[in-house]
XYZ file of C-alpha atoms in Angstrom:
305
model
C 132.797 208.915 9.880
C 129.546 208.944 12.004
C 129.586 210.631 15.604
C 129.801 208.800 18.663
C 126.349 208.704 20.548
C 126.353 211.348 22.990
C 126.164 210.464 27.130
C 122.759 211.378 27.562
C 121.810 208.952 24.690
C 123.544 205.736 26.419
C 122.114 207.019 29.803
C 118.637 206.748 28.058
C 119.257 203.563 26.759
C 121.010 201.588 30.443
C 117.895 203.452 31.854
C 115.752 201.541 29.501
C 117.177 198.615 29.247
C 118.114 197.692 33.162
C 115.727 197.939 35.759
C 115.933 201.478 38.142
C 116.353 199.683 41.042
C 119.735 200.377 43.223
C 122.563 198.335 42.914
C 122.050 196.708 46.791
C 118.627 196.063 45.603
C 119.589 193.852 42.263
C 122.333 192.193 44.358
C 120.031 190.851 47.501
C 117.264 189.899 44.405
C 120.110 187.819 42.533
C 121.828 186.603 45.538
C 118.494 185.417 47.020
C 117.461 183.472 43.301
C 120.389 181.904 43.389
C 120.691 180.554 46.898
C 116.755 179.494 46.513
C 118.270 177.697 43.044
C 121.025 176.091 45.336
C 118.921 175.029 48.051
C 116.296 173.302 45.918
C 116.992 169.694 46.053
C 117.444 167.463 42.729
C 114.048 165.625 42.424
C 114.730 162.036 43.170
C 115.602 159.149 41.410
C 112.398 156.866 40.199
C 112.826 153.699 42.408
C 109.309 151.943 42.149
C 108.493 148.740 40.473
C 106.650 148.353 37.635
C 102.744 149.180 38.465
C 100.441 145.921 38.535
C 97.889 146.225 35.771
C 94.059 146.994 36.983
C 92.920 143.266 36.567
C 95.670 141.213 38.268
C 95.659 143.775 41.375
C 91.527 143.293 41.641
C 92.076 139.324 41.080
C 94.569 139.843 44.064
C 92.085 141.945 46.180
C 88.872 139.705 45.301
C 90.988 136.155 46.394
C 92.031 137.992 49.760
C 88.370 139.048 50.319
C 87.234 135.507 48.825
C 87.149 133.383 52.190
C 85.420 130.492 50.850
C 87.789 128.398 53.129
C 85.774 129.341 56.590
C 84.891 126.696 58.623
C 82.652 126.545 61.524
C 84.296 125.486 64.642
C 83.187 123.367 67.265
C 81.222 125.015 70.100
C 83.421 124.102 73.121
C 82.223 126.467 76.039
C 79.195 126.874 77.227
C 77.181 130.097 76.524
C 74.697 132.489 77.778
C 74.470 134.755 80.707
C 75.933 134.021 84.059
C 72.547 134.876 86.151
C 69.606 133.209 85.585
C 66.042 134.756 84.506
C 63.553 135.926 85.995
C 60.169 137.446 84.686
C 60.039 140.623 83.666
C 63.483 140.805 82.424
C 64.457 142.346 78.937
C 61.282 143.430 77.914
C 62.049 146.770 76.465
C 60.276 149.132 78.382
C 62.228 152.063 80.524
C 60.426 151.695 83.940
C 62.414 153.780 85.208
C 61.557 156.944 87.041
C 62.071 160.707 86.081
C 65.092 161.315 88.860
C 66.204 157.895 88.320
C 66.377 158.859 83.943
C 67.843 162.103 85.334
C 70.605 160.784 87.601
C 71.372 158.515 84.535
C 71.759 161.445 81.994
C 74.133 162.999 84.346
C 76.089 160.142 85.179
C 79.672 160.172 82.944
C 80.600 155.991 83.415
C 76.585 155.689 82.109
C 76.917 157.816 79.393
C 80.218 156.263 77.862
C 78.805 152.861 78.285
C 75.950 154.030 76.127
C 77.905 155.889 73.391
C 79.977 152.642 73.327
C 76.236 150.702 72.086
C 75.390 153.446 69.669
C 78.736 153.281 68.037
C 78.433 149.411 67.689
C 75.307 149.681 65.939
C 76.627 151.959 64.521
C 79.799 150.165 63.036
C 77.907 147.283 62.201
C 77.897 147.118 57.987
C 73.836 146.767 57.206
C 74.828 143.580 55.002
C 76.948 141.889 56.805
C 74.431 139.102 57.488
C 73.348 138.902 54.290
C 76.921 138.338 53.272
C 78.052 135.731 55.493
C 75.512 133.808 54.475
C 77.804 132.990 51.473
C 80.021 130.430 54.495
C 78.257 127.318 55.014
C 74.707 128.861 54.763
C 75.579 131.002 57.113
C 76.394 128.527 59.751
C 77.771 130.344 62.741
C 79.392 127.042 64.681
C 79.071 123.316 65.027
C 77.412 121.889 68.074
C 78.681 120.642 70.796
C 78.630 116.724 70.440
C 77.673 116.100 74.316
C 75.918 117.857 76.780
C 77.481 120.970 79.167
C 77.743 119.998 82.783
C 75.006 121.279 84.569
C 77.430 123.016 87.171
C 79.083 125.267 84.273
C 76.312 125.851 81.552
C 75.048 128.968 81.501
C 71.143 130.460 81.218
C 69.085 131.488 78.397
C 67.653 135.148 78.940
C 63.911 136.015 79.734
C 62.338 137.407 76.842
C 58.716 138.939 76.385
C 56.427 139.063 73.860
C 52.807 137.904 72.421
C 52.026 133.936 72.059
C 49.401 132.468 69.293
C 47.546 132.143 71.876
C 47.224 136.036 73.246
C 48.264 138.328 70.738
C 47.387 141.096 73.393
C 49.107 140.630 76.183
C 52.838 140.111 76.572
C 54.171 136.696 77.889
C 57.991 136.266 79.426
C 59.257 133.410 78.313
C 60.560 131.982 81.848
C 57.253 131.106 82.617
C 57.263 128.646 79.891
C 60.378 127.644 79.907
C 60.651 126.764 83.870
C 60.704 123.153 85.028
C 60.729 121.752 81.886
C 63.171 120.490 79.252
C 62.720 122.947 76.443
C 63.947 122.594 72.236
C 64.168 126.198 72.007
C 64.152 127.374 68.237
C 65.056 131.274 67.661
C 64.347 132.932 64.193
C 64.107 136.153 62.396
C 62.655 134.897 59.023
C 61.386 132.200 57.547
C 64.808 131.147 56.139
C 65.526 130.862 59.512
C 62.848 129.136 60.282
C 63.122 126.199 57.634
C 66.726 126.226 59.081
C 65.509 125.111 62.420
C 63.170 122.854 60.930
C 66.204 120.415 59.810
C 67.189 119.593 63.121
C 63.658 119.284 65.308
C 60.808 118.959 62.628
C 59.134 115.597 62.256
C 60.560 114.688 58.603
C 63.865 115.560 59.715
C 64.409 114.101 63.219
C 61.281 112.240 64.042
C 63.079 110.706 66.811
C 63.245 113.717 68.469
C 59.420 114.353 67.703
C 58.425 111.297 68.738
C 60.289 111.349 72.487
C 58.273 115.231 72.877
C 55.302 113.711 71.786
C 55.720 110.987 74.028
C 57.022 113.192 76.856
C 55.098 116.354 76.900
C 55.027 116.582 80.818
C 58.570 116.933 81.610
C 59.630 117.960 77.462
C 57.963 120.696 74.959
C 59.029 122.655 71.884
C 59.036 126.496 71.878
C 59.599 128.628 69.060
C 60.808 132.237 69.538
C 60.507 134.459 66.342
C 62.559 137.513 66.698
C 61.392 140.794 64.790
C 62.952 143.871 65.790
C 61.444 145.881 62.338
C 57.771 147.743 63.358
C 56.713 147.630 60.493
C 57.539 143.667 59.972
C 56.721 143.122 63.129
C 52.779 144.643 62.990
C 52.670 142.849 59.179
C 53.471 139.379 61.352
C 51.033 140.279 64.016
C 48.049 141.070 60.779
C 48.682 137.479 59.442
C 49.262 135.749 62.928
C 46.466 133.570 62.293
C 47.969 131.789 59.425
C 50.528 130.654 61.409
C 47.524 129.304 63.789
C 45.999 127.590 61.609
C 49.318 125.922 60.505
C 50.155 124.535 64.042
C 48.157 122.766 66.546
C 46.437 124.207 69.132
C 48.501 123.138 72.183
C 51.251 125.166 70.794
C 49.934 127.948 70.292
C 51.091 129.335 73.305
C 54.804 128.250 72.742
C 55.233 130.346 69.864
C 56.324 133.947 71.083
C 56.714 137.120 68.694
C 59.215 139.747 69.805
C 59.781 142.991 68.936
C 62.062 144.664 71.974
C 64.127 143.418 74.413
C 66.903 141.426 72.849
C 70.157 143.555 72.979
C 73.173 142.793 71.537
C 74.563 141.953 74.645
C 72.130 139.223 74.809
C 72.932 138.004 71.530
C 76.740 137.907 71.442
C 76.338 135.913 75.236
C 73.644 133.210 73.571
C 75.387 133.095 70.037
C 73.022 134.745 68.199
C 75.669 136.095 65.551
C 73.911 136.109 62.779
C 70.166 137.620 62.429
C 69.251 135.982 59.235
C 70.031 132.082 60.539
C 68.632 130.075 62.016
C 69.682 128.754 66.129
C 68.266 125.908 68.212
C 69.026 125.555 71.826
C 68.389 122.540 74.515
C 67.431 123.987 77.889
C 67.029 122.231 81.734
C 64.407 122.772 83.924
C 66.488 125.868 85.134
C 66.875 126.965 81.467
C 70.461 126.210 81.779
C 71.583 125.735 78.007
C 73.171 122.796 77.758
C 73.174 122.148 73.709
C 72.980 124.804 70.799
C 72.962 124.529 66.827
C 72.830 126.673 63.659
C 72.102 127.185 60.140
C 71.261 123.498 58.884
C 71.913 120.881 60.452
C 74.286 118.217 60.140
C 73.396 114.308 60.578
C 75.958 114.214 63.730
C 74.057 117.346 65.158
C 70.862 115.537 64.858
C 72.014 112.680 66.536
C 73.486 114.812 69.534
C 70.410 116.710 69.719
């Protein structure tokens, strides 16, 4: 019979086989694994639906974002700004002094009021014109079919800029504008401009023509194109006298080219919403605006105008 295997033999092989730590030691490590096991939750039961396949959930996302079905409104209140204009208003240059700049800088109410500007311009998407001119041709609202009162209509701002007629000095637009009933016509391009053209040119409303033609004492036409890109701006200014030689002299000093000035407080207060349409405005002698259109024009607008 073979020999049992001697002590120090199965001392050499527990040694080997079982790690040398104590006995407290391999209790705490299996005691702590096996509370860690316990205290591990059971992963949860699957309870979502059924995923949407790729196409149907971008057919779902394009007919939300799809808002064919916008319709312009009716303007019902009048707009503009609540004081009226006076020369020398909103023509884009700081005339302020150094202390008065530095008093400015410092002051906390002026600066949030500014950072509140810069993050609108911010915030606004570079194509958003572009893309609401998918609605209606970009038709911002319908016009009113009568006139504002007087006593509530609001005024259209001064703005400043060069005419046909002087291309080197700056003209405010009050000065034209005073004491006379104005068809105001305010463009950025000249899909703008053909807008405008279907509510006060002579093919499309020569009724309208005919009474300023008729009138030109107490009624005029003045056309307001709005550039606020240099370099767009100086191209317009090199080929200026194209646009002369398209219009007739006595108008030349009724068509205005600005560059600075118009804020987007003066645009949301006049309805300017969209830079890439076309607007049309009827003024008072106080340049109270008391009618306002956009985009093309509809037969009722004409007629109202």
């Amino acid at each position: 019979m073979p020999e049992p295997p001697s002590l120090l033999l199965l001392r050499s092989l527990r040694a080997a086989t079982w790690p040398t730590a104590c006995w407290s030691c391999r209790y705490q490590a299996l005691h702590s694994s096996s509370s860690r096991n316990a205290a591990k939750p059971p992963p949860p039961k699957s309870t979502s639906t059924p995923t949407t396949p790729a196409s149907q959930s971008w057919e779902a996302s394009k007919k939300e974002k799809n808002d064919d079905d916008f319709t312009p409104q009716l303007l019902g209140r009048p707009i503009g700004l609540h004081q009226p204009p006076r020369p020398g208003q909103n023509i884009g240059v700081d005339k302020r002094s150094l202390r008065q700049r530095r008093n400015d800088f410092v002051n906390w109410e002026k600066h949030l009021e500014r950072r509140k500007e810069l993050a609108a311009q911010v915030s606004k998407p570079y194509f958003r014109d572009f893309s609401a001119m998918r609605h209606q041709k970009g038709k911002s609202f319908l016009s009113n079919p009568r006139l504002f009162k007087a006593a509530l209509s609001l005024y259209f701002p001064n703005l400043s800029g060069q005419t046909l007629a002087n291309t080197k000095v700056a003209q405010d637009t009050t000065t034209i504008l005073d004491d006379k009933v104005s068809v105001v016509t305010v463009f950025s391009s000249l899909w703008a401009e053909n807008q405008t053209r279907t509510f006060c040119s002579e093919a499309a409303n020569p009724e309208l023509h005919r009474l300023l033609l008729q009138h030109k004492d107490v009624a005029q036409r003045v056309d307001i194109n709005i550039e606020p890109n240099t370099l767009k701006y100086w191209l317009l200014r090199l080929f200026m006298y194209r646009v002369r030689r398209q219009r007739p002299a006595d108008s030349h000093g009724r068509y205005f080219l600005i560059r600075r000035g118009v804020t987007e407080h003066i645009r949301e207060s006049i309805g300017l919403l969209n830079s890439r349409v076309g607007y049309v405005y009827l003024l008072d002698r106080e340049c109270r605006i008391r009618w306002a259109g956009s985009g093309i024009a509809e037969q009722t607008e004409k007629e109202s105008l």
